[in-house]
Amino acid sequence: MRFIIVTGLSGAGKSEATKSLEDMGYFCVDNLPPTLITKFADVCLQSDGKINKVALVIDIRGGVFFNDLFQSLKELEKQQFKYEILFLDASDEVLVKRFKEKRRSHPLSGGGRVITGIELERNKLREVKDKSDIIIDTSKYKIGDLSITVHPRFLPEYLLGYIC
């Protein structure tokens, strides 16, 4: 089973990466509270191979539940359940530009400056970024082109020759 936890900074392209994974046949769940990761992994294991590619988006939208992420990862490791963490990042300048283009406020800005929210989020995610298996800096990509970067890393090897 391929079990991927998609995380990273708000505005870095998690939604686009998840769409791309979904197009590749991954079962995707967005904004799952981290305390449910182990339960969801158990459900997938009990599917008799019907669910063999999973992507869970876990990010700061989970609020206080986000703090449970490392406990859930420790539980998976204790059960010898293999997982990967895909972390999406971008420069502060690019993130600010993306938020302005979409006319959205950053989830941690409290209605204030977007850059303040980005700085808070970057600090909060530092530990999970350090633990990540794959880090993609999306600064140089248009968000819609992110699938170009995601595909080669998550397609089965036998398909790479046909698509890439």
XYZ file of N, CA and C in Angstrom:
492
model
N 0.848 -1.180 0.000
C 0.000 0.000 0.000
C 0.891 1.239 0.000
N 0.498 2.218 -0.760
C 1.179 3.517 -0.756
C 0.303 4.473 0.043
N 0.817 4.971 1.134
C 0.067 5.807 2.076
C 0.822 7.121 2.211
N 0.261 8.182 1.648
C 0.948 9.465 1.596
C 0.210 10.493 2.437
N 0.960 11.201 3.246
C 0.410 12.324 3.992
C 0.885 13.579 3.274
N -0.079 14.336 2.759
C 0.212 15.567 2.032
C 0.039 16.722 3.004
N 1.079 17.521 3.144
C 1.014 18.658 4.045
C 1.879 19.782 3.485
N 1.922 20.872 4.182
C 2.736 21.995 3.744
C 2.035 23.308 4.001
N 2.622 24.340 3.440
C 2.122 25.693 3.683
C 0.844 25.976 2.911
N -0.026 26.754 3.508
C -1.241 27.199 2.844
C -0.843 28.021 1.628
N -1.432 27.699 0.487
C -1.117 28.411 -0.741
C 0.003 27.775 -1.543
N 0.604 26.697 -1.033
C 1.725 26.059 -1.734
C 1.277 25.040 -2.774
N -0.015 24.697 -2.800
C -0.513 23.802 -3.836
C -0.976 22.436 -3.375
N -1.327 22.295 -2.100
C -1.781 20.995 -1.601
C -3.035 20.514 -2.325
N -3.952 21.436 -2.596
C -5.196 21.042 -3.287
C -4.903 20.534 -4.692
N -4.023 21.212 -5.411
C -3.668 20.784 -6.769
C -2.917 19.456 -6.744
N -2.014 19.299 -5.792
C -1.286 18.038 -5.675
C -2.259 16.893 -5.383
N -3.232 17.158 -4.543
C -4.218 16.139 -4.195
C -5.073 15.778 -5.415
N -5.465 16.778 -6.198
C -6.211 16.491 -7.443
C -5.392 15.608 -8.370
N -4.114 15.906 -8.457
C -3.226 15.121 -9.305
C -3.133 13.676 -8.809
N -2.984 13.501 -7.514
C -2.938 12.155 -6.942
C -4.260 11.418 -7.165
N -5.345 12.126 -7.029
C -6.659 11.534 -7.260
C -6.779 11.055 -8.710
N -6.268 11.855 -9.647
C -6.282 11.469 -11.064
C -5.453 10.211 -11.307
N -4.471 9.943 -10.454
C -3.626 8.759 -10.575
C -4.199 7.564 -9.822
N -5.420 7.706 -9.314
C -6.075 6.579 -8.664
C -5.917 6.501 -7.160
N -5.378 7.545 -6.554
C -5.266 7.567 -5.100
C -6.619 7.895 -4.480
N -6.907 7.251 -3.368
C -8.080 7.581 -2.564
C -7.661 8.749 -1.681
N -8.260 9.912 -1.880
C -7.820 11.128 -1.197
C -8.840 11.605 -0.173
N -8.320 12.026 0.977
C -9.152 12.592 2.036
C -8.522 13.915 2.444
N -9.302 14.973 2.387
C -8.805 16.300 2.706
C -9.227 16.703 4.112
N -8.276 17.267 4.856
C -8.513 17.836 6.182
C -8.966 16.796 7.211
N -8.353 15.628 7.162
C -8.642 14.592 8.147
C -7.960 14.961 9.460
N -8.684 14.937 10.569
C -8.013 15.202 11.854
C -6.929 14.150 12.093
N -5.729 14.559 12.445
C -4.624 13.608 12.616
C -4.911 12.460 13.584
N -5.787 12.673 14.551
C -6.105 11.587 15.487
C -6.799 10.416 14.786
N -7.320 10.637 13.584
C -8.016 9.576 12.852
C -7.119 8.851 11.848
N -5.866 9.252 11.725
C -4.974 8.634 10.738
C -4.847 7.134 10.962
N -4.593 6.710 12.192
C -4.390 5.280 12.443
C -5.667 4.486 12.202
N -6.797 5.050 12.573
C -8.071 4.364 12.323
C -8.319 4.233 10.822
N -8.013 5.292 10.084
C -8.201 5.250 8.638
C -7.245 4.241 7.996
N -6.015 4.178 8.487
C -5.050 3.200 7.970
C -5.567 1.783 8.195
N -6.162 1.523 9.356
C -6.743 0.208 9.641
C -7.859 -0.136 8.659
N -8.711 0.837 8.375
C -9.807 0.621 7.422
C -9.238 0.251 6.053
N -8.206 0.955 5.639
C -7.585 0.675 4.343
C -6.993 -0.727 4.301
N -6.345 -1.129 5.387
C -5.763 -2.473 5.445
C -6.836 -3.561 5.384
N -7.998 -3.284 5.925
C -9.091 -4.259 5.941
C -9.866 -4.304 4.627
N -9.466 -3.486 3.648
C -10.186 -3.444 2.373
C -9.760 -4.560 1.422
N -8.925 -5.464 1.878
C -8.433 -6.579 1.050
C -7.813 -6.103 -0.258
N -7.019 -5.035 -0.174
C -6.299 -4.539 -1.334
C -7.099 -3.630 -2.246
N -8.371 -3.408 -1.933
C -9.193 -2.528 -2.777
C -8.762 -1.078 -2.649
N -8.265 -0.722 -1.484
C -7.713 0.619 -1.278
C -6.212 0.429 -1.066
N -5.432 0.675 -2.130
C -3.990 0.437 -2.017
C -3.146 1.676 -2.288
N -3.803 2.790 -2.617
C -3.106 4.063 -2.785
C -3.938 5.133 -2.079
N -3.351 5.735 -1.058
C -4.074 6.683 -0.219
C -3.264 7.963 -0.070
N -3.962 9.093 -0.127
C -3.331 10.388 0.153
C -4.228 11.138 1.135
N -3.658 11.502 2.271
C -4.388 12.249 3.293
C -3.801 13.652 3.386
N -4.654 14.659 3.273
C -4.195 16.036 3.434
C -4.380 16.403 4.901
N -3.253 16.691 5.547
C -3.247 17.060 6.960
C -2.525 18.396 7.051
N -3.219 19.419 7.516
C -2.569 20.727 7.601
C -3.146 21.560 8.733
N -2.738 22.801 8.804
C -3.092 23.650 9.942
C -4.576 23.968 10.022
N -5.332 23.676 8.978
C -6.785 23.872 9.069
C -7.374 23.005 10.165
N -6.653 21.953 10.554
C -7.112 21.075 11.624
C -7.064 21.721 12.997
N -6.522 22.928 13.060
C -6.483 23.664 14.326
C -5.751 22.895 15.411
N -6.374 22.813 16.572
C -5.728 22.155 17.712
C -5.467 20.675 17.438
N -6.249 20.070 16.526
C -6.044 18.658 16.217
C -4.721 18.420 15.491
N -4.197 19.453 14.809
C -2.945 19.291 14.079
C -1.814 18.845 15.004
N -1.867 19.264 16.245
C -0.824 18.925 17.212
C -0.745 17.423 17.493
N -1.779 16.667 17.108
C -1.795 15.218 17.323
C -1.072 14.451 16.213
N -0.587 15.157 15.199
C 0.019 14.487 14.041
C 1.166 13.569 14.442
N 2.100 14.052 15.252
C 3.266 13.235 15.565
C 2.915 12.016 16.415
N 1.927 12.137 17.267
C 1.487 10.967 18.037
C 0.912 9.911 17.096
N 0.139 10.341 16.115
C -0.433 9.394 15.148
C 0.657 8.745 14.302
N 1.665 9.510 13.913
C 2.768 8.948 13.131
C 3.552 7.929 13.953
N 3.727 8.204 15.242
C 4.406 7.242 16.118
C 3.612 5.938 16.210
N 2.277 6.069 16.253
C 1.422 4.872 16.298
C 1.575 4.051 15.018
N 1.605 4.727 13.867
C 1.795 4.021 12.600
C 3.136 3.286 12.604
N 4.174 3.953 13.071
C 5.503 3.352 13.117
C 5.533 2.155 14.065
N 4.846 2.279 15.184
C 4.777 1.174 16.147
C 4.111 -0.045 15.509
N 3.132 0.204 14.638
C 2.429 -0.870 13.933
C 3.176 -1.310 12.674
N 4.358 -0.725 12.432
C 5.171 -0.985 11.243
C 4.399 -0.702 9.954
N 3.581 0.322 9.996
C 2.800 0.756 8.838
C 3.624 1.803 8.085
N 3.898 1.554 6.818
C 4.740 2.458 6.034
C 3.920 3.619 5.491
N 4.506 4.793 5.589
C 3.873 6.000 5.066
C 4.955 6.931 4.542
N 4.539 7.890 3.741
C 5.440 8.920 3.240
C 4.806 10.271 3.523
N 5.638 11.271 3.727
C 5.130 12.627 3.901
C 5.596 13.464 2.716
N 4.627 14.032 2.023
C 4.883 14.965 0.926
C 4.624 16.363 1.468
N 5.656 17.200 1.457
C 5.550 18.553 1.996
C 5.660 19.549 0.856
N 4.659 20.412 0.727
C 4.663 21.449 -0.306
C 5.018 22.786 0.324
N 5.979 23.446 -0.279
C 6.511 24.694 0.232
C 6.558 25.709 -0.903
N 6.755 26.947 -0.566
C 6.961 28.027 -1.541
C 7.562 29.203 -0.795
N 8.147 30.106 -1.531
C 8.739 31.285 -0.900
C 7.638 32.174 -0.328
N 8.008 32.970 0.661
C 7.043 33.892 1.263
C 6.447 34.820 0.209
N 7.277 35.326 -0.687
C 6.814 36.269 -1.712
C 5.760 35.632 -2.615
N 6.017 34.401 -3.022
C 5.071 33.698 -3.900
C 3.770 33.419 -3.154
N 3.862 33.004 -1.905
C 2.645 32.727 -1.137
C 1.799 33.983 -0.956
N 2.447 35.090 -0.631
C 1.711 36.349 -0.471
C 1.008 36.700 -1.778
N 1.708 36.551 -2.885
C 1.128 36.854 -4.202
C -0.086 35.960 -4.483
N 0.032 34.682 -4.185
C -1.086 33.755 -4.418
C -2.302 34.114 -3.568
N -2.065 34.474 -2.315
C -3.188 34.863 -1.461
C -3.843 36.138 -1.981
N -3.053 37.088 -2.433
C -3.613 38.335 -2.968
C -4.398 38.081 -4.238
N -3.881 37.206 -5.113
C -4.580 36.891 -6.363
C -5.929 36.241 -6.091
N -5.993 35.396 -5.094
C -7.255 34.705 -4.763
C -8.129 35.518 -3.815
N -7.580 36.622 -3.318
C -8.306 37.488 -2.382
C -8.783 36.727 -1.156
N -7.862 35.942 -0.621
C -8.143 35.162 0.581
C -7.215 35.628 1.688
N -7.668 35.441 2.915
C -6.774 35.715 4.034
C -6.120 34.396 4.449
N -4.953 34.495 5.019
C -4.250 33.301 5.480
C -4.968 32.765 6.717
N -5.105 31.439 6.847
C -5.829 30.871 7.995
C -5.276 31.264 9.364
N -3.998 31.627 9.442
C -3.414 32.004 10.734
C -3.195 33.503 10.884
N -3.637 34.290 9.903
C -3.374 35.731 9.966
C -4.365 36.472 10.857
N -5.450 35.812 11.218
C -6.441 36.464 12.072
C -7.016 37.718 11.438
N -7.092 37.738 10.127
C -7.613 38.907 9.422
C -6.572 39.999 9.224
N -5.368 39.775 9.734
C -4.283 40.757 9.592
C -3.476 40.504 8.342
N -2.194 40.781 8.426
C -1.306 40.645 7.274
C -1.063 39.173 6.923
N -1.099 38.881 5.641
C -0.868 37.522 5.153
C 0.514 37.023 5.574
N 1.527 37.858 5.481
C 2.891 37.446 5.804
C 3.012 37.011 7.267
N 2.223 37.608 8.143
C 2.233 37.201 9.558
C 1.735 35.765 9.695
N 0.661 35.442 8.990
C 0.134 34.073 9.012
C 1.121 33.074 8.434
N 1.797 33.465 7.349
C 2.785 32.585 6.720
C 3.925 32.296 7.685
N 4.404 33.315 8.360
C 5.504 33.130 9.314
C 5.091 32.207 10.459
N 3.888 32.394 10.980
C 3.396 31.521 12.054
C 3.283 30.072 11.576
N 2.735 29.915 10.374
C 2.557 28.566 9.839
C 3.912 27.905 9.567
N 4.844 28.640 8.996
C 6.174 28.097 8.701
C 6.829 27.579 9.991
N 6.709 28.335 11.079
C 7.259 27.900 12.368
C 6.553 26.655 12.883
N 5.237 26.630 12.744
C 4.450 25.504 13.241
C 4.741 24.216 12.458
N 5.087 24.361 11.175
C 5.306 23.190 10.319
C 6.770 22.762 10.213
N 7.662 23.481 10.853
C 9.098 23.191 10.726
C 9.425 21.732 11.044
N 8.881 21.221 12.120
C 9.194 19.850 12.539
C 8.680 18.815 11.542
N 7.475 19.027 11.023
C 6.935 18.063 10.053
C 7.692 18.158 8.728
N 8.152 19.343 8.369
C 8.960 19.480 7.148
C 10.265 18.703 7.301
N 10.873 18.789 8.474
C 12.124 18.071 8.727
C 11.940 16.556 8.614
N 10.755 16.075 8.918
C 10.458 14.643 8.889
C 9.975 14.175 7.509
N 9.749 15.093 6.594
C 9.160 14.769 5.293
C 10.098 13.965 4.404
N 9.500 13.084 3.609
C 10.249 12.268 2.664
C 10.493 13.015 1.356
N 9.508 13.782 0.947
C 9.602 14.532 -0.308
C 9.170 15.964 -0.023
N 10.017 16.906 -0.407
C 9.690 18.326 -0.265
C 9.711 18.933 -1.660
N 8.604 19.549 -2.038
C 8.522 20.209 -3.338
C 8.331 21.695 -3.106
N 9.252 22.472 -3.627
C 9.121 23.926 -3.591
C 8.367 24.325 -4.851
N 7.155 24.829 -4.674
C 6.292 25.158 -5.812
C 6.452 26.605 -6.270
N 7.441 27.304 -5.760
C 7.611 28.727 -6.076
C 7.715 28.990 -7.571
N 8.383 28.108 -8.295
C 8.612 28.358 -9.713
C 7.489 27.825 -10.611
N 6.484 27.206 -10.017
C 5.388 26.634 -10.787
C 4.130 27.475 -10.683
N 3.364 27.467 -11.746
C 1.984 27.907 -11.622
C 1.290 26.748 -10.915
N 0.398 27.063 -10.045
C -0.245 26.004 -9.255
C -0.852 24.929 -10.162
N -1.459 25.323 -11.262
C -2.065 24.356 -12.180
C -1.070 23.409 -12.822
N 0.216 23.756 -12.809
C 1.259 22.915 -13.404
C 1.923 21.998 -12.388
N 1.440 21.988 -11.184
C 2.068 21.200 -10.130
C 2.043 19.707 -10.442
N 1.059 19.249 -11.185
C 0.978 17.817 -11.494
C 2.206 17.332 -12.251
N 2.873 18.212 -12.979
C 4.092 17.847 -13.687
C 5.145 17.362 -12.697
N 5.183 17.971 -11.533
C 6.157 17.616 -10.507
C 5.693 16.413 -9.699
N 4.417 16.323 -9.440
C 3.894 15.263 -8.581
C 3.879 13.918 -9.302
N 3.486 13.891 -10.565
C 3.327 12.628 -11.296
C 4.524 11.702 -11.244
N 5.725 12.145 -11.638
C 6.841 11.187 -11.666
C 7.154 10.560 -10.318
N 6.843 11.244 -9.251
C 7.178 10.719 -7.929
C 6.183 9.682 -7.426
N 4.964 9.697 -7.956
C 3.931 8.842 -7.378
C 3.286 7.868 -8.343
N 3.711 7.887 -9.599
C 3.227 6.883 -10.531
C 4.021 5.595 -10.338
N 3.388 4.464 -10.573
C 4.158 3.212 -10.515
C 5.253 3.240 -11.581
N 6.380 2.611 -11.297
C 7.521 2.642 -12.210
C 7.161 2.182 -13.617
N 6.285 1.178 -13.744
C 5.976 0.652 -15.069
C 5.217 1.667 -15.932
N 4.599 2.692 -15.326
C 3.882 3.705 -16.096
C 4.748 4.920 -16.457
N 5.859 5.076 -15.770
C 6.675 6.268 -15.993
C 7.115 6.417 -17.436
N 7.473 5.334 -18.090
C 7.927 5.393 -19.467
C 6.858 5.848 -20.436
N 5.595 5.569 -20.110
C 4.493 5.936 -20.995
C 4.124 7.416 -20.857
N 4.272 7.957 -19.657
C 3.752 9.303 -19.388
C 4.860 10.340 -19.410
N 6.024 10.011 -18.885
C 7.094 11.017 -18.742
C 8.049 10.968 -19.919
